[in-house]
Amino acid sequence: MLAKVLSSALLGIDAILVDVEVDIAQGLPQFATVGLPDGAVKESKDRVKSALKNSGYEFPNRRITVNLAPADIRKEGAAFDLPISIGILAATGVVKDHRLRNYLLLGELSLDGRIKPIRGALPVAVAARASNLAGIIVPKDNAGEAAVVEGVDIIGVTELAEVVQFLNGELDLNPHRVDVQSLFRQNAEYGDDFSEVKGQEHAKRALEVAASGGHNILMIGPPGSGKTMLARRIPSILPPMSFDEAIETTKVYSVMGLLDRDKALIASRPFRSPHHTISDIGLIGGGNSPRPGEVSLSHNGVLFLDELPEFKKHVLEVLRQPLEDGRVTISRALTSMTYPSRFMLVSALNPCPCGYLGDPLHQCSCTPIMVQRYRSRISGPLLDRIDIHIEVPGVKYRDLSDSRDGETSIDIGKRVEQSRLLQQERFRGTKVHCNSQMTPRLIKKHCELDEAGHRLLELVTDRLGLSARSYNRILKVSRTIADLAGSDRIRDNHISEAIQYRSLDRKTE
């Protein structure tokens, strides 16, 4: 007897349909799985056998062949347990196929027949909707996550017998429903607010500019000056996530199994802060079976690298591709995966190894050679990809003791959002979303300078010996400052402010 069950496999952050074909033939008892299965899929035969017997079903003592098609794509994980077991029951006539052909099945089986949660339920629901299927049958713990996708029925189940009864029409299970708009509003809140930051008005202005144009930023200051505190509040002033952005970001967390069961949709911009001991694979992604790294987990959000020189140099260098392209491609012998990685890079470093170079209240114990060696851990090409460098000095007592609240994130966010709306209108019809992503052709078109601006930029470029990339960064930041001011043209005061945000370039003067 031959039976076919629809299932799915993950390919990057997307899912593809997989036909689970089960053939039961005469011959010596054997259970063979073909179609490029990994170790977890091969081990499913033992879980399936025990789950069927402990659920009250007979396991056929014959030759069983399971084919996972398409056969040229690697199948991973234990999510194929449920479709394989249902395929065996369908081949023996226990499960009727009138409902079976309209549903996609995924789930890991425990030995007693209970169904455990899986990774990637959201991409699977998207793929099922695109294929015009009636619905998908997933573990109950994954039903809320998959139900975010409208237009396909999500059936949450807890045990194998429940699935059999539903497919045979003996049990009615209502599709899982969620209020997407309510879920979106609940998860779009941030706990940190800029009103809690005392002083640092120059730094807050620079962060507003960075958020408005999506610019990468580097903060330089002594320990305790508030660099981390400022960084953690950047997501609260970024524009609200669109529904498409939320789905794309949630997909990444779903395939990694990092999605909270009570938070089926990520509607707030991610903030990731990996430790400086992270490896290049942990940062960029990879492994024998490529998985997303921190750059993809911070997609549509903020990646914060504190103590930047403490990161291994080769780890920092792998950031170049995602910073330029907004995606990262991981190639291995068996496959090549592309993950989204459009994020805002926020980094921080001390001015010297001891942290107190230039601090009027603390004496620096570092020699010039020590300072140079410390800063040389960050390569020039990486620094060129960071649009804004600012100094964050220590906070004075009168600022700390001021009982007045500063400007709130909501007020700053309104200006940022207004600036982003101007940029969306400017780049309508292109793949560019904000000023930081402008190509040389767009820079030439949208960053026209007046005569005073040309003279100022020529003087600064020749005096500091700026690279072509640094020159373009100044123009991009100037365009963002002009947008915040509501100006169609870039004026010399906008360029002057942008030059002030190239702190490390000025050090070479």
Coordinates of C-alpha atoms in Angstrom, one line a residue:
M1 CA 0.0 0.0 0.0
L2 CA 1.1 3.5 -0.8
A3 CA 0.2 6.8 0.9
K4 CA 1.2 10.4 0.6
V5 CA 1.2 13.1 3.3
L6 CA 2.1 16.8 2.9
S7 CA 4.7 18.2 5.2
S8 CA 7.3 21.0 5.0
A9 CA 11.0 21.6 5.4
L10 CA 12.8 24.9 6.2
L11 CA 15.1 26.5 3.7
G12 CA 16.6 29.6 5.2
I13 CA 13.8 31.5 6.8
D14 CA 11.3 30.2 4.3
A15 CA 9.5 26.8 4.0
I16 CA 9.0 24.5 1.1
L17 CA 6.5 21.7 0.7
V18 CA 7.7 18.1 1.2
D19 CA 5.8 15.0 0.0
V20 CA 6.1 12.3 2.6
E21 CA 5.5 9.1 0.6
V22 CA 5.1 5.9 2.6
D23 CA 5.2 2.5 0.9
I24 CA 4.4 -0.7 2.8
A25 CA 5.3 -3.9 0.9
Q26 CA 5.8 -7.6 1.5
G27 CA 9.2 -8.7 2.7
L28 CA 11.5 -8.8 5.7
P29 CA 10.6 -6.2 8.3
Q30 CA 12.6 -3.1 7.6
F31 CA 12.1 0.7 8.0
A32 CA 14.1 2.8 5.5
T33 CA 14.0 6.6 5.1
V34 CA 15.3 8.2 1.9
G35 CA 15.4 11.7 0.5
L36 CA 18.5 13.2 2.2
P37 CA 17.3 12.9 5.9
D38 CA 19.6 14.0 8.7
G39 CA 20.2 12.0 11.9
A40 CA 17.1 13.3 13.7
V41 CA 14.9 12.2 10.7
K42 CA 16.5 8.8 10.5
E43 CA 15.8 8.2 14.2
S44 CA 12.1 9.0 13.7
K45 CA 11.5 5.3 13.0
D46 CA 12.0 4.4 16.7
R47 CA 9.8 7.3 17.9
V48 CA 7.1 6.5 15.4
K49 CA 7.0 2.8 16.2
S50 CA 6.7 3.4 19.9
A51 CA 4.2 6.3 19.5
L52 CA 1.9 4.2 17.3
K53 CA 1.9 1.2 19.6
N54 CA 1.4 3.3 22.8
S55 CA -1.5 5.1 21.1
G56 CA -3.3 1.9 20.4
Y57 CA -2.4 1.4 16.7
E58 CA -0.8 -1.6 15.1
F59 CA 2.7 -1.1 13.6
P60 CA 3.0 -3.1 10.4
N61 CA 5.6 -5.8 10.6
R62 CA 6.6 -5.5 6.9
R63 CA 9.0 -3.6 4.7
I64 CA 8.4 0.2 5.1
T65 CA 10.0 2.7 2.8
V66 CA 9.6 6.5 3.5
N67 CA 10.6 8.9 0.8
L68 CA 10.9 12.7 1.4
A69 CA 10.5 14.5 -1.8
P70 CA 12.1 16.6 -3.3
A71 CA 15.1 14.3 -2.6
D72 CA 17.8 16.8 -3.3
I73 CA 17.0 19.1 -0.3
R74 CA 18.3 18.1 3.1
K75 CA 15.6 17.4 5.7
E76 CA 16.3 18.2 9.3
G77 CA 14.7 17.9 12.7
A78 CA 12.0 15.8 14.3
A79 CA 9.0 17.6 12.7
F80 CA 8.6 14.7 10.2
D81 CA 7.5 12.3 13.0
L82 CA 3.8 13.1 12.7
P83 CA 3.5 13.0 8.9
I84 CA 5.5 9.7 8.8
S85 CA 3.2 8.1 11.4
I86 CA 0.1 9.3 9.7
G87 CA 1.5 8.1 6.4
I88 CA 1.9 4.6 7.9
L89 CA -1.7 4.7 9.2
A90 CA -3.0 5.9 5.9
A91 CA -1.1 3.1 4.0
T92 CA -2.7 0.5 6.3
G93 CA -6.2 2.0 5.9
V94 CA -6.6 3.4 9.4
V95 CA -6.6 7.0 8.2
K96 CA -8.9 8.0 5.3
D97 CA -7.4 10.3 2.7
H98 CA -10.4 12.6 1.9
R99 CA -9.2 15.2 4.4
L100 CA -5.5 14.2 4.4
R101 CA -4.8 15.7 1.0
N102 CA -5.9 19.2 2.1
Y103 CA -3.8 19.5 5.2
L104 CA -0.1 19.9 5.9
L105 CA 1.3 18.1 9.0
L106 CA 4.2 18.8 11.3
G107 CA 5.1 17.6 14.7
E108 CA 7.6 15.8 16.9
L109 CA 6.3 12.6 18.7
S110 CA 7.1 11.5 22.2
L111 CA 7.0 7.8 22.8
D112 CA 3.5 7.9 24.4
G113 CA 2.0 9.6 21.3
R114 CA 2.0 13.2 22.6
I115 CA 3.0 15.9 20.1
K116 CA 5.8 18.2 21.0
P117 CA 6.5 21.7 19.6
I118 CA 8.7 22.3 16.6
R119 CA 10.7 25.1 15.0
G120 CA 9.5 27.2 12.0
A121 CA 5.7 27.0 12.3
L122 CA 5.3 30.6 11.0
P123 CA 7.2 30.0 7.6
V124 CA 5.3 26.8 7.2
A125 CA 1.9 28.6 7.5
V126 CA 3.1 31.1 4.9
A127 CA 4.0 28.3 2.5
A128 CA 0.7 26.5 3.1
R129 CA -1.3 29.7 2.3
A130 CA 0.8 30.3 -0.8
S131 CA -0.1 26.7 -1.9
N132 CA -3.8 27.2 -1.3
L133 CA -4.0 24.4 1.2
A134 CA -7.0 24.2 3.6
G135 CA -4.9 24.3 6.7
I136 CA -2.0 22.9 8.6
I137 CA -1.9 20.5 11.6
V138 CA 0.7 21.5 14.1
P139 CA 1.5 21.0 17.8
K140 CA -0.9 23.1 20.0
D141 CA 2.1 25.1 21.4
N142 CA 2.9 26.3 17.9
A143 CA -0.7 27.1 16.9
G144 CA -0.6 30.8 18.2
E145 CA 2.5 31.5 16.2
A146 CA 1.2 30.0 12.9
A147 CA -2.3 31.6 13.4
V148 CA -0.7 35.0 12.7
V149 CA -0.9 34.1 9.0
E150 CA -4.5 34.7 7.9
G151 CA -6.2 32.7 5.1
V152 CA -5.3 29.2 6.3
D153 CA -6.8 27.1 9.1
I154 CA -4.4 26.3 11.9
I155 CA -5.3 23.1 13.8
G156 CA -3.5 22.7 17.1
V157 CA -3.2 19.1 18.4
T158 CA -1.8 17.5 21.5
E159 CA -1.6 13.8 20.7
L160 CA -1.5 11.4 17.8
A161 CA -5.0 9.9 18.3
E162 CA -6.5 13.3 18.1
V163 CA -5.0 13.8 14.6
V164 CA -6.3 10.4 13.4
Q165 CA -9.8 11.2 14.6
F166 CA -9.8 14.6 13.0
L167 CA -8.6 13.3 9.6
N168 CA -11.3 10.6 9.7
G169 CA -14.0 13.1 10.5
E170 CA -14.7 11.6 13.9
L171 CA -13.6 14.7 15.8
D172 CA -14.2 18.4 15.1
L173 CA -11.4 20.8 16.0
N174 CA -11.9 24.5 15.7
P175 CA -9.1 26.4 13.9
H176 CA -6.9 28.5 16.3
R177 CA -7.6 32.2 16.0
V178 CA -5.6 35.2 17.2
D179 CA -6.4 38.9 17.1
V180 CA -3.4 40.0 15.0
Q181 CA -4.0 43.8 15.5
S182 CA -4.3 43.4 19.3
L183 CA -1.2 41.2 19.3
F184 CA 0.7 43.8 17.2
R185 CA -0.2 46.6 19.7
Q186 CA 0.7 44.6 22.8
N187 CA 4.1 43.6 21.5
A188 CA 5.0 47.0 20.1
E189 CA 5.8 48.5 23.5
Y190 CA 9.3 49.3 24.8
G191 CA 10.3 49.4 28.4
D192 CA 13.2 52.0 28.1
D193 CA 12.7 55.7 27.4
F194 CA 15.0 58.6 26.6
S195 CA 13.4 60.7 29.2
E196 CA 15.4 58.6 31.8
V197 CA 18.8 59.7 30.3
K198 CA 20.4 62.6 32.2
G199 CA 22.5 65.1 30.2
Q200 CA 24.2 63.8 27.0
E201 CA 22.2 66.2 24.8
H202 CA 24.8 66.0 22.0
A203 CA 24.8 62.2 22.0
K204 CA 21.0 62.1 22.0
R205 CA 20.9 64.4 19.0
A206 CA 23.4 62.2 17.2
L207 CA 21.3 59.1 18.0
E208 CA 18.2 60.9 16.6
V209 CA 20.1 61.6 13.4
A210 CA 21.3 58.0 13.2
A211 CA 17.7 56.7 13.8
S212 CA 16.3 59.0 11.2
G213 CA 18.6 57.9 8.4
G214 CA 19.3 54.3 9.5
H215 CA 22.9 55.2 10.0
N216 CA 25.5 53.1 11.8
I217 CA 26.9 54.8 14.9
L218 CA 30.0 54.5 17.1
M219 CA 30.1 56.0 20.6
I220 CA 33.4 56.8 22.3
G221 CA 33.6 57.5 26.0
P222 CA 34.9 56.6 29.4
P223 CA 33.3 53.8 31.5
G224 CA 30.0 54.8 33.1
S225 CA 29.3 57.6 30.7
G226 CA 26.0 56.0 29.6
K227 CA 26.9 54.5 26.2
T228 CA 25.0 51.2 26.9
M229 CA 22.1 53.1 28.4
L230 CA 21.8 55.2 25.3
A231 CA 22.1 52.2 22.9
R232 CA 19.3 50.3 24.7
R233 CA 16.9 53.1 24.0
I234 CA 17.5 53.5 20.3
P235 CA 14.7 51.0 19.3
S236 CA 12.2 53.2 21.2
I237 CA 12.8 56.0 18.7
L238 CA 12.9 54.0 15.5
P239 CA 9.8 54.1 13.3
P240 CA 7.1 51.5 14.3
M241 CA 7.5 48.2 12.5
S242 CA 5.2 47.4 9.6
F243 CA 3.3 44.2 9.5
D244 CA 5.6 42.8 6.8
E245 CA 8.7 43.7 8.8
A246 CA 7.2 42.0 11.8
I247 CA 6.5 38.8 9.9
E248 CA 10.0 38.7 8.4
T249 CA 11.6 39.3 11.8
T250 CA 9.4 36.7 13.5
K251 CA 10.4 34.2 10.8
V252 CA 14.0 34.4 11.8
Y253 CA 13.2 33.8 15.5
S254 CA 10.8 31.0 14.5
V255 CA 13.3 29.0 12.6
M256 CA 15.8 29.3 15.5
G257 CA 13.2 28.2 18.0
L258 CA 13.6 31.4 20.0
L259 CA 10.0 32.6 19.8
D260 CA 8.2 32.9 23.1
R261 CA 4.9 30.9 23.2
D262 CA 3.1 33.9 24.7
K263 CA 4.6 36.3 22.1
A264 CA 3.6 34.9 18.7
L265 CA 4.5 38.0 16.8
I266 CA 7.6 40.2 17.2
A267 CA 6.2 43.7 16.7
S268 CA 9.0 45.7 18.5
R269 CA 12.3 46.2 16.9
P270 CA 14.9 43.7 18.1
F271 CA 17.9 44.7 20.2
R272 CA 20.8 42.2 20.2
S273 CA 23.9 42.7 22.3
P274 CA 26.3 39.7 21.9
H275 CA 29.3 39.3 24.2
H276 CA 32.7 40.1 22.8
T277 CA 33.7 36.5 23.0
I278 CA 31.3 35.5 20.3
S279 CA 32.7 33.6 17.3
D280 CA 32.3 34.5 13.6
I281 CA 29.7 31.8 13.2
G282 CA 27.7 33.1 16.2
L283 CA 27.8 36.6 14.7
I284 CA 27.2 35.9 11.0
G285 CA 25.6 32.5 11.1
G286 CA 26.7 29.1 9.9
G287 CA 27.5 25.6 11.1
N288 CA 27.2 22.3 9.3
S289 CA 23.5 23.0 8.8
P290 CA 23.6 26.8 8.4
R291 CA 21.6 28.7 11.1
P292 CA 21.1 32.5 11.4
G293 CA 23.5 34.5 13.5
E294 CA 23.2 37.7 15.5
V295 CA 23.2 39.9 12.4
S296 CA 20.0 38.1 11.3
L297 CA 18.4 38.0 14.7
S298 CA 18.8 41.8 14.8
H299 CA 17.1 42.2 11.3
N300 CA 14.9 45.3 11.2
G301 CA 16.4 46.3 14.6
V302 CA 19.6 47.2 16.4
L303 CA 22.9 45.2 16.8
F304 CA 24.9 46.6 19.7
L305 CA 28.6 45.7 20.0
D306 CA 29.9 47.0 23.3
E307 CA 33.7 47.2 23.8
L308 CA 34.2 47.0 20.1
P309 CA 38.0 46.5 20.2
E310 CA 37.6 43.5 22.5
F311 CA 35.9 41.5 19.7
K312 CA 38.3 39.3 17.6
K313 CA 39.4 41.1 14.5
H314 CA 38.4 38.4 12.1
V315 CA 34.9 38.3 13.7
L316 CA 34.4 42.1 13.1
E317 CA 35.6 41.7 9.5
V318 CA 32.7 39.4 8.6
L319 CA 30.3 42.3 9.2
R320 CA 31.3 43.9 5.9
Q321 CA 28.9 42.0 3.7
P322 CA 25.7 42.3 5.8
L323 CA 26.4 46.0 6.4
E324 CA 26.7 46.7 2.7
D325 CA 24.1 44.2 1.3
G326 CA 21.5 43.9 4.0
R327 CA 21.7 40.1 3.8
V328 CA 24.3 37.4 4.4
T329 CA 24.9 34.3 2.3
I330 CA 26.4 31.2 4.0
S331 CA 27.7 28.5 1.6
R332 CA 28.5 25.0 2.6
A333 CA 29.2 21.8 0.6
L334 CA 25.6 20.6 0.6
T335 CA 23.7 23.9 0.5
S336 CA 23.8 27.7 0.4
M337 CA 21.5 29.8 2.6
T338 CA 20.7 33.5 2.4
Y339 CA 19.4 35.2 5.5
P340 CA 18.2 38.8 5.9
S341 CA 20.4 41.1 7.9
R342 CA 19.3 44.7 7.5
F343 CA 20.1 46.2 10.9
M344 CA 21.4 49.4 12.5
L345 CA 24.9 48.8 13.9
V346 CA 25.5 50.6 17.2
S347 CA 28.9 50.1 18.8
A348 CA 30.8 51.6 21.7
L349 CA 34.4 51.7 22.8
N350 CA 36.6 53.4 25.4
P351 CA 39.0 56.0 24.2
C352 CA 41.9 54.0 25.4
P353 CA 42.6 50.7 27.3
C354 CA 42.1 52.2 30.7
G355 CA 39.2 54.2 29.5
Y356 CA 40.1 57.7 30.7
L357 CA 42.0 59.4 27.8
G358 CA 40.9 63.0 27.7
D359 CA 38.8 62.7 30.9
P360 CA 39.4 65.8 33.1
L361 CA 38.5 64.0 36.3
H362 CA 40.6 60.8 35.9
Q363 CA 44.3 60.4 34.9
C364 CA 45.0 58.2 31.9
S365 CA 47.7 55.6 32.4
C366 CA 48.1 54.6 28.8
T367 CA 51.0 55.5 26.5
P368 CA 50.4 56.7 22.9
I369 CA 51.5 53.3 21.6
M370 CA 49.0 51.5 23.8
V371 CA 46.2 53.8 22.6
Q372 CA 47.2 53.3 18.9
R373 CA 47.4 49.5 19.3
Y374 CA 44.0 49.5 21.1
R375 CA 42.3 51.4 18.3
S376 CA 44.0 49.6 15.5
R377 CA 42.0 46.5 16.4
I378 CA 39.2 48.1 14.4
S379 CA 40.1 48.1 10.7
G380 CA 39.8 51.2 8.6
P381 CA 37.3 49.5 6.1
L382 CA 35.0 48.7 9.0
L383 CA 35.2 52.2 10.4
D384 CA 34.4 53.6 7.0
R385 CA 31.1 51.7 7.1
I386 CA 30.1 53.5 10.3
D387 CA 28.5 56.8 9.4
I388 CA 28.6 58.6 12.7
H389 CA 31.4 58.7 15.4
I390 CA 30.5 60.7 18.5
E391 CA 32.2 61.3 21.8
V392 CA 30.1 60.5 25.0
P393 CA 31.8 62.3 27.9
G394 CA 31.2 61.5 31.6
V395 CA 28.0 63.0 33.0
K396 CA 28.4 65.9 35.4
Y397 CA 26.8 66.1 38.8
R398 CA 24.4 68.9 38.0
D399 CA 23.0 66.8 35.2
L400 CA 22.6 63.7 37.3
S401 CA 20.9 65.7 40.1
D402 CA 18.5 67.4 37.8
S403 CA 15.0 66.2 38.7
R404 CA 13.5 67.2 35.4
D405 CA 12.7 64.5 32.9
G406 CA 14.3 64.8 29.5
E407 CA 12.6 64.6 26.1
T408 CA 10.6 61.4 25.8
S409 CA 11.2 58.7 23.2
I410 CA 7.7 59.4 21.8
D411 CA 8.6 63.0 21.0
I412 CA 11.9 62.1 19.4
G413 CA 10.3 59.2 17.6
K414 CA 7.7 61.5 16.0
R415 CA 10.5 63.6 14.4
V416 CA 12.3 60.4 13.3
E417 CA 9.1 59.0 11.7
Q418 CA 8.4 62.3 9.9
S419 CA 12.0 62.2 8.5
R420 CA 11.5 58.5 7.4
L421 CA 8.3 59.4 5.6
L422 CA 10.2 62.0 3.5
Q423 CA 12.8 59.4 2.7
Q424 CA 10.1 56.8 1.7
E425 CA 8.6 59.3 -0.7
R426 CA 12.0 60.2 -2.1
F427 CA 13.0 56.6 -2.8
R428 CA 9.6 55.4 -3.9
G429 CA 9.9 52.7 -6.6
T430 CA 13.5 51.7 -5.5
K431 CA 14.8 49.1 -3.1
V432 CA 16.3 51.9 -0.9
H433 CA 14.4 52.5 2.4
C434 CA 16.4 55.2 4.1
N435 CA 19.3 57.7 3.5
S436 CA 22.0 55.3 4.7
Q437 CA 21.3 52.9 1.9
M438 CA 21.7 55.4 -0.9
T439 CA 23.8 54.3 -3.9
P440 CA 26.3 56.7 -5.5
R441 CA 23.8 57.5 -8.2
L442 CA 21.2 58.4 -5.6
I443 CA 23.7 60.5 -3.6
K444 CA 24.5 62.5 -6.7
K445 CA 20.8 63.1 -7.3
H446 CA 19.6 63.9 -3.8
C447 CA 22.6 65.4 -2.1
E448 CA 23.2 68.6 -4.1
L449 CA 25.2 71.2 -2.3
D450 CA 25.3 75.0 -2.6
E451 CA 28.5 76.9 -3.2
A452 CA 29.3 77.3 0.5
G453 CA 28.7 73.6 1.1
H454 CA 31.1 72.7 -1.7
R455 CA 33.8 74.9 -0.3
L456 CA 33.4 73.6 3.3
L457 CA 33.4 69.9 2.2
E458 CA 36.4 70.4 0.0
L459 CA 38.4 72.1 2.8
V460 CA 37.6 69.3 5.3
T461 CA 38.2 66.5 2.8
D462 CA 41.6 67.7 1.8
R463 CA 42.6 68.6 5.4
L464 CA 41.6 65.3 7.0
G465 CA 42.5 63.1 4.0
L466 CA 39.0 61.5 4.0
S467 CA 38.4 58.4 1.9
A468 CA 35.8 58.4 -0.8
R469 CA 33.5 56.3 1.4
S470 CA 33.9 58.8 4.3
Y471 CA 33.0 61.6 1.9
N472 CA 29.8 59.8 0.9
R473 CA 29.0 59.1 4.5
I474 CA 29.1 62.8 5.3
L475 CA 26.8 63.5 2.4
K476 CA 24.3 60.9 3.5
V477 CA 24.3 62.2 7.1
S478 CA 23.9 65.7 5.8
R479 CA 20.9 64.7 3.8
T480 CA 19.3 63.2 7.0
I481 CA 20.0 66.3 9.0
A482 CA 18.4 68.4 6.3
D483 CA 15.4 66.1 6.4
L484 CA 15.0 66.6 10.1
A485 CA 15.1 70.3 9.5
G486 CA 12.5 70.0 6.8
S487 CA 14.9 71.4 4.2
D488 CA 14.9 70.4 0.5
R489 CA 18.5 71.4 0.0
I490 CA 21.6 70.5 2.0
R491 CA 23.1 73.7 3.5
D492 CA 26.5 74.4 5.0
N493 CA 25.2 74.2 8.6
H494 CA 23.9 70.7 7.9
I495 CA 27.3 69.7 6.5
S496 CA 29.0 71.2 9.5
E497 CA 27.0 69.1 11.9
A498 CA 27.6 66.0 9.8
I499 CA 31.4 66.6 10.0
Q500 CA 31.2 66.9 13.8
Y501 CA 29.9 63.3 13.7
R502 CA 33.2 62.0 12.2
S503 CA 35.1 62.1 15.5
L504 CA 37.7 59.5 14.6
D505 CA 38.5 61.3 11.3
R506 CA 39.1 64.5 13.1
K507 CA 41.7 62.8 15.3
T508 CA 43.9 62.4 12.3
E509 CA 44.2 66.2 11.9

